[in-house]
Coordinates of C-alpha atoms in Angstrom, one line a residue:
X66 CA 10.9 -33.2 -22.5
X67 CA 13.0 -33.1 -19.4
X68 CA 13.2 -30.0 -17.2
X69 CA 16.7 -29.1 -15.9
X70 CA 16.8 -28.8 -12.2
X71 CA 19.5 -27.3 -10.0
X72 CA 20.4 -29.3 -6.9
X73 CA 22.1 -27.5 -4.1
X74 CA 24.6 -29.5 -2.0
X75 CA 23.2 -27.8 1.2
X76 CA 19.5 -27.2 1.8
X77 CA 20.3 -23.9 3.5
X78 CA 22.3 -22.5 0.5
X79 CA 19.3 -21.2 -1.5
X80 CA 18.1 -19.3 1.6
X81 CA 21.6 -17.9 2.1
X82 CA 21.7 -16.7 -1.4
X83 CA 18.3 -15.0 -1.0
X84 CA 19.2 -13.5 2.4
X85 CA 21.0 -10.3 1.2
X86 CA 18.2 -9.3 -1.2
X87 CA 15.5 -10.1 1.4
X88 CA 17.4 -8.1 4.0
X89 CA 17.7 -5.1 1.6
X90 CA 14.0 -5.3 0.7
X91 CA 13.0 -5.6 4.4
X92 CA 15.2 -2.8 5.7
X93 CA 14.8 -0.2 2.8
X94 CA 11.3 -1.0 1.5
X95 CA 9.0 -3.0 3.8
X96 CA 10.1 -1.4 7.1
X97 CA 9.8 2.3 5.9
X98 CA 6.4 1.5 4.3
X99 CA 5.2 0.1 7.6
X100 CA 6.6 3.1 9.5
X101 CA 4.9 5.5 7.1
X102 CA 1.5 3.7 7.5
X103 CA 1.9 3.9 11.3
X104 CA 2.9 7.6 11.2
X105 CA -0.1 8.4 9.0
X106 CA -2.4 7.7 12.0
X107 CA -0.4 9.9 14.4
X108 CA 0.2 13.5 15.1
X109 CA 3.8 14.2 16.0
X110 CA 5.5 17.5 17.1
X111 CA 8.4 18.7 14.9
X112 CA 11.0 17.5 17.4
X113 CA 9.5 14.1 17.9
X114 CA 9.0 14.5 21.7
X115 CA 5.2 13.8 21.7
X116 CA 3.1 11.5 19.5
X117 CA -0.7 11.3 19.6
X118 CA -2.8 8.6 17.9
X119 CA -5.5 10.4 15.9
X120 CA -6.9 7.6 13.7
X121 CA -8.0 9.0 10.3
X122 CA -7.7 12.7 11.0
X123 CA -4.7 13.2 8.8
X124 CA -6.6 11.6 5.8
X125 CA -9.7 13.6 6.5
X126 CA -7.7 16.9 6.5
X127 CA -6.0 15.9 3.2
X128 CA -9.3 15.5 1.4
X129 CA -10.6 18.8 2.8
X130 CA -7.4 20.6 1.8
X131 CA -7.7 22.4 -1.6
X132 CA -3.9 22.4 -1.9
X133 CA -3.8 18.6 -1.7
X134 CA -6.6 18.3 -4.2
X135 CA -4.8 20.7 -6.6
X136 CA -1.6 18.6 -6.2
X137 CA -3.6 15.5 -7.0
X138 CA -5.0 17.1 -10.2
X139 CA -1.5 18.4 -11.2
X140 CA -0.1 14.9 -10.7
X141 CA -2.8 13.4 -13.0
X142 CA -1.9 15.9 -15.8
X143 CA 1.8 15.5 -15.3
X144 CA 1.7 11.6 -15.3
X145 CA -0.5 11.5 -18.4
X146 CA 1.6 14.0 -20.4
X147 CA 4.9 12.3 -19.4
X148 CA 3.7 8.8 -20.2
X149 CA 2.3 9.8 -23.6
X150 CA 5.2 11.9 -24.7
X151 CA 7.9 9.6 -23.4
X152 CA 6.4 6.5 -25.0
X153 CA 5.3 8.2 -28.2
X154 CA 8.7 9.8 -29.0
X155 CA 10.6 6.7 -28.0
X156 CA 8.4 4.5 -30.3
X157 CA 9.0 6.9 -33.2
X158 CA 12.8 6.8 -32.6
X159 CA 12.7 3.0 -32.2
X160 CA 10.9 2.6 -35.5
X161 CA 13.4 4.9 -37.2
X162 CA 16.4 3.1 -35.9
X163 CA 14.9 -0.3 -36.7
X164 CA 14.8 0.7 -40.3
X165 CA 18.5 1.4 -40.4
X166 CA 20.7 -1.6 -41.4
X167 CA 24.2 -0.2 -40.9
X168 CA 24.4 2.5 -38.2
X169 CA 21.7 1.2 -35.9
X170 CA 24.1 0.3 -33.1
X171 CA 25.6 3.8 -33.2
X172 CA 22.2 5.5 -33.0
X173 CA 21.1 3.1 -30.3
X174 CA 24.1 4.0 -28.2
X175 CA 23.7 7.7 -28.6
X176 CA 20.0 7.5 -27.8
X177 CA 20.6 5.4 -24.6
X178 CA 23.0 7.9 -23.1
X179 CA 20.4 10.2 -21.5
X180 CA 19.2 7.3 -19.3
X181 CA 22.5 7.3 -17.5
X182 CA 21.9 10.9 -16.4
X183 CA 20.6 11.3 -12.9
X184 CA 17.2 12.9 -12.5
X185 CA 18.6 16.0 -10.7
X186 CA 21.2 16.5 -13.5
X187 CA 18.5 16.2 -16.1
X188 CA 16.5 18.8 -14.3
X189 CA 19.4 21.2 -14.1
X190 CA 20.2 20.7 -17.8
X191 CA 16.7 21.7 -18.8
X192 CA 16.6 24.5 -16.2
X193 CA 19.7 26.0 -17.8
X194 CA 18.3 25.7 -21.3
X195 CA 15.0 27.4 -20.3
X196 CA 16.5 29.9 -17.8
X197 CA 14.8 33.2 -18.6
X198 CA 18.2 35.1 -18.3
X199 CA 20.8 32.8 -19.8
X200 CA 18.9 29.9 -21.4
X201 CA 19.4 29.3 -25.1
X202 CA 15.9 27.9 -25.6
X203 CA 14.3 30.8 -23.8
X204 CA 16.3 33.1 -26.1
X205 CA 15.1 31.3 -29.2
X206 CA 11.5 31.5 -27.9
X207 CA 12.0 35.2 -27.3
X208 CA 13.1 35.7 -30.9
X209 CA 9.9 34.0 -32.0
X210 CA 7.8 36.3 -29.9
X211 CA 7.2 34.0 -26.9
X212 CA 8.0 35.5 -23.5
X213 CA 9.3 32.5 -21.5
X214 CA 9.6 32.7 -17.7
X215 CA 8.6 29.5 -15.9
X216 CA 9.3 31.2 -12.6
X217 CA 6.1 33.2 -12.8
X218 CA 4.1 31.3 -15.5
X219 CA 2.4 28.1 -14.2
X220 CA 1.7 26.6 -17.6
X221 CA 5.3 27.2 -18.7
X222 CA 6.6 25.6 -15.5
X223 CA 4.5 22.5 -16.1
X224 CA 5.8 22.3 -19.7
X225 CA 9.3 22.5 -18.4
X226 CA 9.0 19.6 -15.9
X227 CA 7.1 17.5 -18.5
X228 CA 9.8 18.0 -21.1
X229 CA 12.6 17.3 -18.6
X230 CA 10.9 14.2 -17.1
X231 CA 10.0 12.8 -20.6
X232 CA 13.5 13.3 -22.0
X233 CA 14.9 11.4 -19.0
X234 CA 12.6 8.4 -19.7
X235 CA 12.7 8.2 -23.5
X236 CA 16.0 6.2 -23.5
X237 CA 14.6 3.5 -21.3
X238 CA 11.4 3.1 -23.4
X239 CA 13.5 3.2 -26.6
X240 CA 15.6 0.2 -25.5
X241 CA 12.5 -2.0 -25.0
X242 CA 10.7 -0.8 -28.2
X243 CA 13.8 -1.6 -30.3
X244 CA 14.0 -5.0 -28.7
X245 CA 10.3 -5.5 -29.4
X246 CA 10.5 -4.4 -33.0
X247 CA 13.5 -6.7 -33.7
X248 CA 11.4 -9.6 -32.5
X249 CA 8.6 -9.0 -35.0
X250 CA 9.0 -11.4 -37.9
X251 CA 9.9 -9.5 -41.1
X252 CA 8.0 -12.0 -43.2
X253 CA 4.7 -10.7 -41.8
X254 CA 5.4 -7.1 -43.0
X255 CA 6.7 -8.4 -46.3
X256 CA 3.6 -10.4 -46.9
X257 CA 1.4 -7.4 -46.1
X258 CA 3.5 -5.2 -48.4
X259 CA 2.9 -7.8 -51.2
X260 CA -0.8 -7.5 -50.6
X261 CA -0.6 -3.7 -51.1
X262 CA -0.6 -2.5 -47.5
X263 CA 1.3 0.8 -47.0
X264 CA 3.8 1.5 -44.3
X265 CA 1.3 3.0 -41.9
X266 CA -1.2 0.3 -42.4
X267 CA 1.5 -2.4 -41.9
X268 CA 2.6 -0.7 -38.7
X269 CA -0.8 -0.3 -37.1
X270 CA -2.3 -3.6 -38.2
X271 CA 0.8 -5.9 -37.8
X272 CA 3.7 -4.4 -35.9
X273 CA 2.0 -2.4 -33.2
X274 CA -0.4 -5.2 -32.1
X275 CA 2.7 -7.5 -31.8
X276 CA 4.3 -4.8 -29.7
X277 CA 1.4 -4.8 -27.2
X278 CA 3.2 -6.8 -24.5
X279 CA 6.1 -4.3 -24.6
X280 CA 3.7 -1.4 -24.7
X281 CA 1.7 -2.7 -21.7
X282 CA 4.9 -3.2 -19.7
X283 CA 6.2 0.3 -20.5
X284 CA 2.8 1.8 -19.7
X285 CA 3.0 0.5 -16.1
X286 CA 6.7 1.5 -15.8
X287 CA 6.1 5.0 -17.1
X288 CA 3.2 5.7 -14.8
X289 CA 5.2 4.5 -11.8
X290 CA 8.1 6.6 -13.0
X291 CA 6.0 9.8 -13.3
X292 CA 4.4 9.2 -9.8
X293 CA 7.6 8.3 -7.9
X294 CA 10.8 8.9 -9.7
X295 CA 10.5 12.5 -10.9
X296 CA 11.2 14.2 -7.6
X297 CA 14.8 15.1 -8.6
X298 CA 13.6 16.7 -11.8
X299 CA 11.1 18.9 -10.1
X300 CA 13.3 19.8 -7.2
X301 CA 16.1 20.9 -9.6
X302 CA 13.8 22.9 -12.0
X303 CA 10.8 24.5 -10.2
X304 CA 10.8 23.2 -6.6
X305 CA 7.0 22.9 -6.9
X306 CA 6.4 26.5 -8.0
X307 CA 5.2 28.9 -9.1
X308 CA 2.2 29.0 -6.7
X309 CA 2.2 25.2 -6.2
X310 CA 1.5 24.7 -9.9
X311 CA 4.1 21.9 -10.2
X312 CA 3.8 20.6 -6.7
X313 CA 2.9 17.0 -7.6
X314 CA 2.2 14.4 -4.9
X315 CA 5.7 13.0 -4.6
X316 CA 7.2 16.4 -4.1
X317 CA 4.4 17.5 -1.7
X318 CA 5.3 14.5 0.5
X319 CA 8.8 15.9 0.7
X320 CA 7.7 19.5 1.2
X321 CA 5.2 18.8 4.0
X322 CA 7.4 16.2 5.7
X323 CA 10.9 17.4 5.5
X324 CA 10.4 21.2 5.0
X325 CA 7.1 21.7 6.9
X326 CA 7.9 19.0 9.5
X327 CA 4.3 17.7 9.3
X328 CA 5.2 14.0 9.6
X329 CA 1.7 12.7 10.0
X330 CA 0.3 14.4 7.0
X331 CA 3.3 13.6 4.9
X332 CA 3.0 9.9 5.8
X333 CA -0.7 9.9 5.0
X334 CA 0.1 11.4 1.6
X335 CA 2.8 8.7 0.9
X336 CA 0.3 6.0 1.8
X337 CA -2.3 7.5 -0.5
X338 CA 0.2 7.8 -3.3
X339 CA 1.2 4.2 -2.9
X340 CA -2.5 3.1 -3.0
X341 CA -3.2 5.3 -6.1
X342 CA -0.3 3.6 -8.0
X343 CA -1.5 0.1 -6.8
X344 CA -5.0 0.8 -7.9
X345 CA -3.9 2.1 -11.3
X346 CA -1.7 -1.0 -11.8
X347 CA -4.5 -3.3 -10.9
X348 CA -6.8 -1.6 -13.3
X349 CA -4.3 -1.9 -16.1
X350 CA -3.8 -5.6 -15.4
X351 CA -7.6 -6.1 -15.1
X352 CA -8.7 -4.2 -18.2
X353 CA -5.9 -3.1 -20.4
X354 CA -4.1 -6.5 -20.5
X355 CA -7.1 -8.0 -22.2
X356 CA -6.0 -6.2 -25.4
X357 CA -2.5 -7.5 -25.1
X358 CA -1.6 -10.1 -27.7
X359 CA 1.1 -12.5 -26.4

């Protein structure tokens, strides 16, 4: 079997084609990351006139700060809930759409639309629906005897940002689960049905194991999403409140750095957040991938 090869007329052409992407990666990703790592070892006044190299003092203060430890715990709860809800609901929707023969494309289009909504817009939508004064969902909950006010109730504020962040990510997961389900051979499920296996048994013994590569990929993507890409949702809904109950790590980096003007501490937090995500990703590839069936 011969492998097709692309031959460029000029040896510099491949590098020229890669240059724009490499430049963007260097300027907007690598360079800011190096600057953050450098600033995490420094103490800088709010106006940037004086900088002092202080080694690991910023990191030591963080681990001695109860507010940072509380933010770390809140981030863990938030990331787990968003990942489980977003992946669980999207898998159920994907299975339901995959059973449809005629209107599957229509339902797929409708379910994908929320992914086009910006995180800030998604946060505002859910903020309006759960607004204690004018929100339709808060009114319905009030009729059911539930007094909803996420401005003063920490648990309700966490529920709000989890719902908003999960809703934003469901469409993305849904697309991949639908693609994965459509790649599962129907003959396997039909053979199991002939042997007397029910729908649930067929799903958990045949379909779901064959979805493990897709599930593993989405697990990593959703954890990264919950850690990094939910700033807009939180800023539009709770702004980290009440009483720091929704002040997860990515929002605390912003609050301490841009609002509190504590650049050194904010940089140290961003470095730790990056290391946490890297460690979680390595653990998933090291242990979870063993259960993936390719």
